[in-house]
Structure formats: structure tokens, C-alpha cells
Short mmCIF file of C-alpha atoms in Angstrom, two decimals:
data_model
loop_
_atom_site.label_atom_id
_atom_site.label_comp_id
_atom_site.label_asym_id
_atom_site.label_seq_id
_atom_site.Cartn_x
_atom_site.Cartn_y
_atom_site.Cartn_z
CA MET A 27 108.62 -63.88 55.52
CA GLN A 28 110.17 -64.31 52.01
CA LEU A 29 109.01 -62.03 48.89
CA TYR A 30 108.90 -63.06 45.20
CA ALA A 31 108.75 -60.38 42.49
CA GLY A 32 107.62 -60.38 38.85
CA ILE A 33 108.70 -57.81 36.21
CA ASP A 34 106.37 -57.51 33.06
CA LEU A 35 108.84 -56.03 30.52
CA HIS A 36 108.12 -53.86 27.66
CA SER A 37 109.80 -51.92 25.10
CA SER A 38 109.81 -48.64 27.25
CA ASN A 39 108.72 -49.47 30.66
CA ASN A 40 107.82 -52.39 33.03
CA TYR A 41 105.66 -53.17 35.80
CA LEU A 42 107.15 -54.59 38.83
CA GLY A 43 104.92 -56.62 41.18
CA ILE A 44 106.11 -58.05 44.58
CA ILE A 45 103.97 -60.63 46.74
CA ASP A 46 104.75 -62.37 49.81
CA THR A 47 104.13 -66.11 50.68
CA ASN A 48 100.50 -65.62 51.17
CA ASP A 49 100.13 -63.94 47.85
CA LYS A 50 99.85 -60.50 49.54
CA ARG A 51 100.81 -57.71 47.18
CA ILE A 52 103.53 -55.93 48.93
CA PHE A 53 104.41 -53.67 46.05
CA GLY A 54 103.31 -52.68 42.50
CA LYS A 55 104.53 -49.88 40.28
CA ARG A 56 105.11 -49.24 36.52
CA LEU A 57 108.63 -48.01 36.16
CA PRO A 58 110.77 -46.70 33.28
CA ASN A 59 113.23 -49.20 31.72
CA CYS A 60 116.18 -47.92 33.76
CA ILE A 61 118.22 -50.33 35.82
CA GLY A 62 118.99 -47.67 38.33
CA THR A 63 115.09 -46.93 38.95
CA ILE A 64 114.20 -50.61 39.04
CA SER A 65 116.97 -51.16 41.64
CA MET A 66 115.81 -48.42 43.96
CA ALA A 67 112.35 -49.96 43.85
CA LEU A 68 113.64 -53.30 44.92
CA GLU A 69 116.04 -52.18 47.53
CA PRO A 70 113.82 -51.88 50.44
CA PHE A 71 112.86 -55.55 49.81
CA ARG A 72 116.24 -56.69 48.75
CA LYS A 73 116.90 -58.93 51.71
CA LYS A 74 113.49 -60.67 51.75
CA ILE A 75 113.27 -61.14 48.04
CA SER A 76 113.78 -65.05 47.05
CA ALA A 77 113.81 -64.52 43.44
CA ILE A 78 112.76 -62.20 40.46
CA ALA A 79 110.84 -63.47 37.43
CA VAL A 80 111.15 -61.43 34.07
CA GLU A 81 108.89 -61.92 31.23
CA SER A 82 110.11 -60.54 27.98
CA THR A 83 109.87 -61.38 24.28
CA TYR A 84 113.08 -59.81 23.11
CA ASN A 85 114.73 -57.12 25.22
CA TRP A 86 115.61 -58.70 28.49
CA TYR A 87 119.54 -58.89 28.36
CA TRP A 88 120.11 -55.46 30.12
CA LEU A 89 117.55 -56.15 32.91
CA VAL A 90 118.42 -59.70 33.78
CA ASP A 91 122.24 -58.88 33.68
CA GLY A 92 121.87 -55.80 35.61
CA LEU A 93 119.84 -57.32 38.53
CA GLN A 94 122.06 -60.39 38.53
CA ASP A 95 125.00 -58.17 38.91
CA LYS A 96 123.38 -56.72 41.98
CA GLY A 97 122.89 -60.14 43.52
CA TYR A 98 119.40 -61.07 42.77
CA LYS A 99 118.44 -64.49 41.63
CA MET A 100 116.89 -64.12 38.32
CA HIS A 101 114.17 -66.41 36.30
CA LEU A 102 113.51 -65.83 32.71
CA ALA A 103 109.78 -66.68 32.08
CA ASN A 104 108.83 -68.39 28.86
CA PRO A 105 105.94 -66.63 27.54
CA SER A 106 104.61 -69.34 25.02
CA ALA A 107 104.53 -71.74 27.80
CA ILE A 108 102.89 -69.78 30.41
CA GLN A 109 99.21 -70.23 28.93
CA GLN A 110 99.11 -73.68 30.35
CA TYR A 111 98.64 -72.44 33.80
CA GLU A 112 96.10 -69.51 32.76
CA GLY A 113 93.27 -71.58 34.54
CA LEU A 114 94.95 -71.10 37.98
CA LYS A 115 95.02 -67.51 37.43
CA HIS A 116 93.19 -65.28 39.92
CA THR A 117 90.41 -63.52 38.48
CA ASP A 118 91.47 -60.14 40.02
CA ASP A 119 94.94 -60.29 38.86
CA LYS A 120 95.27 -56.99 37.15
CA TRP A 121 99.13 -57.00 36.17
CA ASP A 122 101.06 -59.99 34.73
CA SER A 123 103.88 -59.11 37.00
CA PHE A 124 101.98 -60.51 40.21
CA TRP A 125 100.95 -63.59 38.19
CA LEU A 126 104.76 -64.22 37.26
CA ALA A 127 105.48 -63.73 41.02
CA HIS A 128 102.77 -66.03 42.18
CA MET A 129 104.00 -68.87 39.46
CA LEU A 130 107.40 -68.48 40.70
CA LYS A 131 106.35 -68.83 44.18
CA LEU A 132 104.37 -71.95 43.32
CA GLY A 133 107.37 -73.42 41.47
CA ILE A 134 105.36 -73.79 38.26
CA LEU A 135 106.92 -70.93 36.27
CA PRO A 136 107.70 -71.90 32.80
CA GLN A 137 111.17 -70.93 32.21
CA GLY A 138 113.55 -69.94 29.33
CA TYR A 139 117.34 -70.32 29.44
CA ILE A 140 119.51 -67.31 30.47
CA TYR A 141 122.22 -67.77 28.11
CA PRO A 142 125.74 -66.95 29.42
CA LYS A 143 126.47 -63.36 28.95
CA LYS A 144 129.88 -63.86 27.50
CA TYR A 145 128.56 -66.11 24.73
CA ARG A 146 125.44 -64.19 23.89
CA ALA A 147 126.93 -61.69 21.35
CA ILE A 148 128.45 -64.66 19.26
CA ARG A 149 125.04 -66.49 19.34
CA ASP A 150 123.22 -63.62 18.26
CA LEU A 151 125.75 -62.95 15.28
CA MET A 152 125.22 -66.60 14.30
CA ARG A 153 121.50 -65.85 14.23
CA ARG A 154 122.25 -62.85 11.97
CA ARG A 155 124.21 -65.03 9.70
CA LEU A 156 121.25 -67.40 9.48
CA ARG A 157 119.10 -64.69 8.69
CA TYR A 158 121.34 -63.69 5.73
CA VAL A 159 121.56 -67.05 4.42
CA ASN A 160 117.76 -67.63 4.46
CA GLN A 161 117.63 -64.22 2.56
CA ARG A 162 120.08 -65.48 0.10
CA THR A 163 118.06 -68.56 -0.56
CA SER A 164 115.00 -66.55 -1.15
CA HIS A 165 116.88 -64.63 -3.89
CA VAL A 166 118.38 -67.76 -5.39
CA LEU A 167 114.77 -69.25 -5.47
CA SER A 168 113.33 -66.12 -7.05
CA LEU A 169 116.04 -66.05 -9.81
CA GLN A 170 115.53 -69.82 -10.39
CA SER A 171 111.93 -69.18 -10.83
CA MET A 172 112.37 -66.24 -13.22
CA LEU A 173 114.95 -68.09 -15.44
CA ASN A 174 112.52 -71.15 -15.67
CA ARG A 175 109.51 -68.68 -16.49
CA HIS A 176 111.13 -66.62 -19.29
CA LEU A 177 113.63 -68.81 -20.57
CA ALA A 178 112.79 -72.48 -19.72
CA LEU A 179 116.34 -72.66 -18.02
CA GLN A 180 116.91 -74.62 -14.99
CA LEU A 181 119.84 -73.83 -12.85
CA ASN A 182 120.78 -75.31 -9.51
CA GLY A 183 121.66 -73.28 -6.41
CA ASN A 184 125.40 -73.29 -6.85
CA GLU A 185 125.06 -72.22 -10.51
CA ILE A 186 122.80 -69.31 -9.63
CA LYS A 187 125.50 -68.21 -6.89
CA ARG A 188 128.33 -68.36 -9.65
CA LEU A 189 126.46 -66.04 -11.96
CA LYS A 190 127.80 -62.34 -12.47
CA VAL A 191 125.98 -59.17 -12.79
CA ALA A 192 127.15 -59.12 -16.52
CA ASP A 193 125.59 -62.47 -17.11
CA ALA A 194 122.04 -60.91 -16.70
CA ASP A 195 122.42 -58.99 -20.21
CA LYS A 196 123.48 -62.34 -22.05
CA LEU A 197 120.59 -64.16 -20.53
CA PHE A 198 117.84 -61.82 -21.18
CA LYS A 199 117.02 -59.44 -24.06
CA ASP A 200 114.26 -57.61 -22.30
CA PRO A 201 116.15 -54.81 -20.35
CA PHE A 202 113.60 -55.04 -17.18
CA CYS A 203 114.18 -58.67 -16.92
CA ALA A 204 117.76 -58.28 -17.17
CA SER A 205 117.64 -55.34 -14.56
CA ALA A 206 115.85 -57.70 -12.28
CA ALA A 207 118.14 -60.41 -12.64
CA LYS A 208 121.04 -58.19 -11.94
CA HIS A 209 119.64 -56.86 -8.67
CA SER A 210 119.05 -60.64 -7.62
CA ILE A 211 122.58 -61.62 -8.50
CA ALA A 212 124.12 -58.59 -6.81
CA ALA A 213 121.99 -59.39 -3.61
CA ILE A 214 123.14 -63.12 -3.72
CA ALA A 215 126.69 -62.11 -3.97
CA PHE A 216 126.61 -59.58 -1.31
CA LEU A 217 124.72 -61.96 1.19
CA ASN A 218 127.04 -64.73 0.31
CA THR A 219 130.07 -62.59 1.10
CA THR A 220 128.68 -61.31 4.40
CA ALA A 221 127.63 -64.66 5.64
CA LYS A 222 131.18 -66.06 4.85
CA GLN A 223 132.80 -62.98 6.84
CA ILE A 224 130.56 -63.74 9.74
CA GLU A 225 131.62 -67.32 9.67
CA ARG A 226 135.42 -66.72 9.35
CA GLN A 227 135.05 -64.17 12.34
CA ILE A 228 133.00 -66.74 14.47
CA LEU A 229 135.35 -69.85 13.72
CA ALA A 230 138.40 -67.81 14.49
CA SER A 231 137.09 -67.33 18.12
CA LEU A 232 135.51 -70.65 18.79
CA LYS A 233 137.41 -73.23 21.28
CA LEU A 234 136.35 -76.60 21.99
CA LYS A 235 135.07 -77.21 25.51
CA LYS A 236 136.54 -79.96 27.51
CA SER A 237 132.92 -81.24 28.00
CA PHE A 238 132.48 -81.95 24.11
#
């Protein structure tokens, strides 16, 4: 008889639930976030486990990679999409892990994409670059607002990015306004430099795939 496993993953621990094709709970236990411990818990059922579903909002890399390396077929649940099946959930389901296993068995588990491990780090670096760009935009908008508010001066984004820290004393007579502007200009310059450094690193390592 085939078995289906669900792992509800949290920041420091997880709950592993295993059911059979009749929804009988074969195993259930809270475990520490240790791939060795989780592997030992799964080992007695290895030959019968058809697949494992993992639900996590952010920290799934180590678990999915670790269990894939050990030969398990992994599925990454999409937490935001699971709610559409809440009406089917058994009233006595105490742990989400069994519910994950149940949806996996029925073939209705909403899934997220398990991004290939070898490309994952560069994707995360690109996301970090985007965060820096968003922060830079926030500082640019804030400084634009400040210049308009105090001086009725309108500068576009590129003009703001070309400002030097020393320009703040030329623009503002009030020392506190000048200080605020200096901090914004310095932050914009730092974030701009950081984003460009990341871009150069990423572009230097990218290769066009034949499929494109």
C-alpha cells in the first residue's frame, strides 16, 4: 500500500504526518529542523512513500534539497492557494501535515515551483538587488518631496541621483534640512553603487540557454 507524507515546516521545527491510501494515519510526530532526524523518521516507510509534500513560506531549501538527495519525490505546497480546498478538510484534522498528505493523495495539492538548486542563489541575489533598487527609489522620492516642500524645486530622478553630498549645503541654509538631504544623497549613492555591483556580477555569469 502506498503512503503519502506531509511536512508542515516552521522556523525551528516541523510536523511530519504520514497516511495510507485509506487516509489512515500511519505516523505523526513533531521533529526538530534537522535533515538527519527527519530522514531517520522517514526511513522505516521509505519503500512505500509515494511522495512528500512540504508547506513552507520561506525556509524550505534545506529540507526539499536534503530529501530529494535521498531519493524522495518532493512537492512544494503553495500556502496561499490551499485555502480553496478548506471545505474538503476533515473536521478532526489536528495537524496541517496530514491535510497536506491528504491533498497530495487526491491530486489536488496546489503546488509551488521548486526552483533548480543551481540557479537559486543567483535568483535570490537578483531579488536582493530589486530590494535595493526599491529602497533607492524611496529615498529619491523622499528627497524630491523635501526639495519641493522647502524650495519649490523640482528635480527628476536622474538629477537627484547626480547630487553630491556637498550639494546639500548649497541647497539648504537650515543645517537640519541640509543634514537630512546629505543622508538621503549618501543612501542613494550607496544603493546605486550596490545595485550596479550586483548587476555586473550577475551579467558576468549568465549564459543564454538554447531554448531561448
